[in-house]
Short mmCIF file of C-alpha atoms in Angstrom, two decimals:
data_model
loop_
_atom_site.label_atom_id
_atom_site.label_comp_id
_atom_site.label_asym_id
_atom_site.label_seq_id
_atom_site.Cartn_x
_atom_site.Cartn_y
_atom_site.Cartn_z
CA UNK A 41 0.45 0.12 -0.22
CA UNK A 42 0.89 3.78 0.10
CA UNK A 43 1.75 4.25 3.70
CA UNK A 44 0.72 2.69 6.75
CA UNK A 45 -3.45 1.47 7.06
CA UNK A 46 -4.94 1.47 9.98
CA UNK A 47 -7.73 -0.51 11.16
CA UNK A 48 -11.19 0.14 12.18
CA UNK A 49 -10.47 4.03 12.46
CA UNK A 50 -13.25 4.57 15.03
CA UNK A 51 -14.18 1.95 17.80
CA UNK A 52 -16.30 2.05 20.29
CA UNK A 53 -17.04 -0.62 22.61
CA UNK A 54 -18.25 -1.11 26.02
CA UNK A 55 -16.32 -1.59 29.65
CA UNK A 56 -14.80 -4.97 30.12
CA UNK A 57 -14.70 -5.97 26.61
CA UNK A 58 -11.41 -7.26 24.42
CA UNK A 59 -10.80 -5.29 21.57
CA UNK A 60 -8.25 -5.56 18.42
CA UNK A 61 -6.10 -2.88 17.00
CA UNK A 62 -5.01 -3.86 13.64
CA UNK A 63 -1.93 -2.21 11.86
CA UNK A 64 -0.96 -2.52 8.18
CA UNK A 65 2.25 -1.50 7.17
CA UNK A 66 4.42 0.17 4.55
CA UNK A 67 5.86 -3.00 2.45
CA UNK A 68 9.42 -3.76 3.01
CA UNK A 69 9.53 -1.62 6.64
CA UNK A 70 10.90 -4.13 9.04
CA UNK A 71 10.36 -1.30 11.95
CA UNK A 72 6.70 -0.98 13.77
CA UNK A 73 5.61 0.90 16.65
CA UNK A 74 2.76 1.37 18.94
CA UNK A 75 1.80 4.70 20.69
CA UNK A 76 -1.17 5.86 22.29
CA UNK A 77 -2.26 9.00 22.40
CA UNK A 78 -4.57 10.69 25.33
CA UNK A 79 -6.92 13.56 24.34
CA UNK A 80 -4.20 16.41 24.43
CA UNK A 81 -1.49 14.49 24.72
CA UNK A 82 1.87 13.43 23.53
CA UNK A 83 2.89 9.99 22.58
CA UNK A 84 3.19 7.39 24.78
CA UNK A 85 5.72 4.82 23.22
CA UNK A 86 3.84 0.94 23.86
CA UNK A 87 5.79 -1.40 22.07
CA UNK A 88 8.39 -1.04 19.51
CA UNK A 89 8.53 -4.64 16.37
CA UNK A 90 11.76 -5.59 14.77
CA UNK A 91 10.53 -7.63 11.69
CA UNK A 92 8.08 -10.17 14.16
CA UNK A 93 10.36 -9.76 17.63
CA UNK A 94 9.33 -7.37 20.02
CA UNK A 95 13.13 -6.18 21.65
CA UNK A 96 11.27 -3.27 23.54
CA UNK A 97 7.72 -3.58 24.86
CA UNK A 98 8.63 -1.54 28.12
CA UNK A 99 5.56 0.76 27.29
CA UNK A 100 2.63 -1.63 27.60
CA UNK A 101 0.99 -0.06 30.21
CA UNK A 102 -0.53 -3.41 31.96
CA UNK A 103 -1.17 -7.06 30.85
CA UNK A 104 -4.31 -6.06 29.40
CA UNK A 105 -2.30 -5.03 27.13
CA UNK A 106 -0.47 -7.35 24.51
CA UNK A 107 0.94 -7.46 20.77
CA UNK A 108 2.24 -9.44 18.16
CA UNK A 109 3.23 -9.08 14.38
CA UNK A 110 3.24 -11.48 12.02
CA UNK A 111 5.73 -12.66 8.81
CA UNK A 112 7.17 -9.39 9.55
CA UNK A 113 4.26 -7.47 8.09
CA UNK A 114 0.82 -7.08 9.99
CA UNK A 115 0.54 -6.13 13.48
CA UNK A 116 -2.05 -6.31 16.13
CA UNK A 117 -2.42 -4.73 19.06
CA UNK A 118 -5.10 -6.26 21.77
CA UNK A 119 -6.62 -4.69 25.06
CA UNK A 120 -8.67 -7.37 27.22
CA UNK A 121 -10.99 -6.21 29.64
CA UNK A 122 -11.09 -2.43 28.62
CA UNK A 123 -11.01 0.31 30.54
CA UNK A 124 -12.77 3.57 30.40
CA UNK A 125 -8.74 5.73 30.97
CA UNK A 126 -7.99 3.09 27.10
CA UNK A 127 -9.41 5.77 26.09
CA UNK A 128 -7.24 7.57 23.21
CA UNK A 129 -5.77 7.47 19.83
CA UNK A 130 -3.67 4.25 19.22
CA UNK A 131 -0.91 5.30 16.77
CA UNK A 132 1.09 2.95 14.45
CA UNK A 133 4.21 3.83 12.56
CA UNK A 134 6.81 1.84 10.38
CA UNK A 135 10.17 2.89 9.18
CA UNK A 136 12.47 1.23 7.54
CA UNK A 137 14.61 -1.37 9.83
CA UNK A 138 18.46 -0.04 8.76
CA UNK A 139 19.61 3.16 9.63
CA UNK A 140 18.16 6.36 10.91
CA UNK A 141 15.09 6.75 8.73
CA UNK A 142 11.46 8.23 8.35
CA UNK A 143 8.36 6.29 10.36
CA UNK A 144 5.29 6.83 8.35
CA UNK A 145 2.82 7.47 10.54
CA UNK A 146 -1.19 5.80 9.80
CA UNK A 147 -3.82 7.99 10.99
CA UNK A 148 -4.13 6.42 14.00
CA UNK A 149 -7.77 4.06 15.42
CA UNK A 150 -9.51 6.25 17.98
CA UNK A 151 -10.90 4.05 20.87
CA UNK A 152 -13.64 5.21 22.89
CA UNK A 153 -14.30 2.49 26.01
CA UNK A 154 -17.95 3.48 27.54
CA UNK B 30 11.59 6.59 31.77
CA UNK B 31 11.68 9.86 29.49
CA UNK B 32 14.52 10.36 27.63
CA UNK B 33 13.92 13.06 25.32
CA UNK B 34 12.25 16.14 27.45
CA UNK B 35 10.46 18.74 25.61
CA UNK B 36 9.19 22.15 26.35
CA UNK B 37 7.09 23.93 26.48
CA UNK B 38 4.01 22.15 26.06
CA UNK B 39 2.36 24.69 24.59
CA UNK B 40 2.29 27.80 22.68
CA UNK B 41 0.76 30.99 21.06
CA UNK B 42 2.43 33.59 18.88
CA UNK B 43 1.47 35.80 16.44
CA UNK B 44 1.62 35.84 12.77
CA UNK B 45 5.02 36.22 11.84
CA UNK B 46 6.57 35.57 14.86
CA UNK B 47 9.46 33.00 15.82
CA UNK B 48 8.18 30.14 18.17
CA UNK B 49 11.38 27.93 19.17
CA UNK B 50 10.59 25.02 20.28
CA UNK B 51 13.44 22.84 23.07
CA UNK B 52 14.71 19.41 23.41
CA UNK B 53 17.23 18.00 25.36
CA UNK B 54 17.64 14.71 25.47
CA UNK B 55 20.16 12.06 28.40
CA UNK B 56 21.32 9.16 26.43
CA UNK B 57 24.67 9.64 24.15
CA UNK B 58 23.92 7.82 22.00
CA UNK B 59 21.18 9.04 20.25
CA UNK B 60 22.85 10.34 16.40
CA UNK B 61 19.89 11.24 14.79
CA UNK B 62 17.31 13.55 15.72
CA UNK B 63 13.66 14.19 13.53
CA UNK B 64 11.08 16.76 14.20
CA UNK B 65 7.44 15.41 13.22
CA UNK B 66 4.36 17.95 13.08
CA UNK B 67 1.04 16.43 13.55
CA UNK B 68 -2.12 18.51 12.77
CA UNK B 69 -6.04 17.50 14.61
CA UNK B 70 -7.06 13.78 12.78
CA UNK B 71 -4.08 12.93 11.27
CA UNK B 72 -0.56 10.89 12.35
CA UNK B 73 2.15 12.92 13.06
CA UNK B 74 5.18 13.47 10.13
CA UNK B 75 8.86 14.03 9.38
CA UNK B 76 9.33 17.74 8.65
CA UNK B 77 12.87 18.15 9.16
CA UNK B 78 15.90 16.34 10.67
CA UNK B 79 19.44 16.19 11.92
CA UNK B 80 22.38 14.75 12.79
CA UNK B 81 24.87 15.86 15.76
CA UNK B 82 27.76 16.75 13.66
CA UNK B 83 26.46 19.62 12.28
CA UNK B 84 24.52 22.70 14.54
CA UNK B 85 21.67 23.81 12.29
CA UNK B 86 19.79 22.64 9.31
CA UNK B 87 17.14 25.12 7.55
CA UNK B 88 14.14 24.18 5.05
CA UNK B 89 12.23 26.64 4.08
CA UNK B 90 10.92 28.48 7.43
CA UNK B 91 11.61 25.70 10.16
CA UNK B 92 15.46 25.62 11.40
CA UNK B 93 16.48 23.10 13.22
CA UNK B 94 20.11 23.92 15.79
CA UNK B 95 21.84 21.67 17.70
CA UNK B 96 24.26 21.85 21.18
CA UNK B 97 26.24 18.78 20.72
CA UNK B 98 27.94 19.82 24.09
CA UNK B 99 24.61 20.42 26.05
CA UNK B 100 22.96 17.47 24.98
CA UNK B 101 20.19 19.98 23.51
CA UNK B 102 18.06 21.32 20.15
CA UNK B 103 15.54 23.19 19.52
CA UNK B 104 12.85 24.20 16.39
CA UNK B 105 13.17 27.23 15.23
CA UNK B 106 10.63 28.30 12.92
CA UNK B 107 10.65 32.14 10.60
CA UNK B 108 7.80 33.72 9.76
CA UNK B 109 5.42 31.69 11.50
CA UNK B 110 1.51 31.97 9.55
CA UNK B 111 -1.51 30.43 10.89
CA UNK B 112 -1.40 27.12 8.78
CA UNK B 113 1.22 26.40 10.95
CA UNK B 114 -0.85 25.24 13.76
CA UNK B 115 -0.01 22.07 14.98
CA UNK B 116 1.25 19.69 17.60
CA UNK B 117 5.25 19.18 17.09
CA UNK B 118 7.36 16.47 18.29
CA UNK B 119 10.97 15.67 18.77
CA UNK B 120 12.45 13.01 18.76
CA UNK B 121 15.59 10.50 19.38
CA UNK B 122 16.78 7.73 17.17
CA UNK B 123 19.85 5.78 18.72
CA UNK B 124 21.01 2.24 17.16
CA UNK B 125 20.27 -0.85 19.04
CA UNK B 126 23.17 -2.90 19.00
CA UNK B 127 20.76 -5.72 20.93
CA UNK B 128 18.49 -5.67 18.13
CA UNK B 129 21.04 -4.78 15.05
CA UNK B 130 17.77 -2.01 14.46
CA UNK B 131 16.78 1.78 15.23
CA UNK B 132 15.00 2.86 18.65
CA UNK B 133 12.83 6.05 17.94
CA UNK B 134 12.42 8.03 21.34
CA UNK B 135 10.09 10.82 20.81
CA UNK B 136 9.24 13.70 23.37
CA UNK B 137 5.65 14.97 24.97
CA UNK B 138 4.54 17.63 21.73
CA UNK B 139 4.37 20.58 21.69
CA UNK B 140 1.16 22.47 20.79
CA UNK B 141 1.21 25.50 18.29
CA UNK B 142 -1.27 27.98 18.29
CA UNK B 143 -0.07 30.36 15.88
CA UNK B 144 -2.58 33.54 15.32
CA UNK B 145 -3.56 35.82 12.24
#
């Protein structure tokens, strides 16, 4: 694809439900990042993938959050037993993993937990 | 642990003014410093970037100043326009020797408003 694609663009879920957020990175980009952005706030790092492995998952806020990446491409961020404080925009970015290259962001998934 | 500290959190300037956004880092392993611009409802996009072997880089009205000894860098926007109103993020990148890949760390962001 032409850019990083995230789906769904908007998700409203009830408290306690599980949600899955999807990221399709740019083809050939080996590095993939997930960030969370609360209303009017900065980028909170969640997890970083290089290929299918996650060298840095230090930003995941609790064990309700998990992420995986398969085939060195699509990544899924799963939030179990969602809470209202999980409401935010979840952004995915990818970059070509070799060298200091530009990170390309998707438009994000706006998650609202009611 | 915040490795890149950004200030101010928000900034209001009049059209034609020169907003300045500052960032400081701690880890001397960082060796690439990009700035990203984010408009409402969009993901951040690369604006300009600098490597530590130069002290200044200009692209159009945007300038990065870099002070390696102080471990600080800043973004200046010359002749600012209302269309520059956005959130700006500084970032720092370093090679993760363990994974053989490149980590990217962002500051908290600065919301800039340029008043006509």
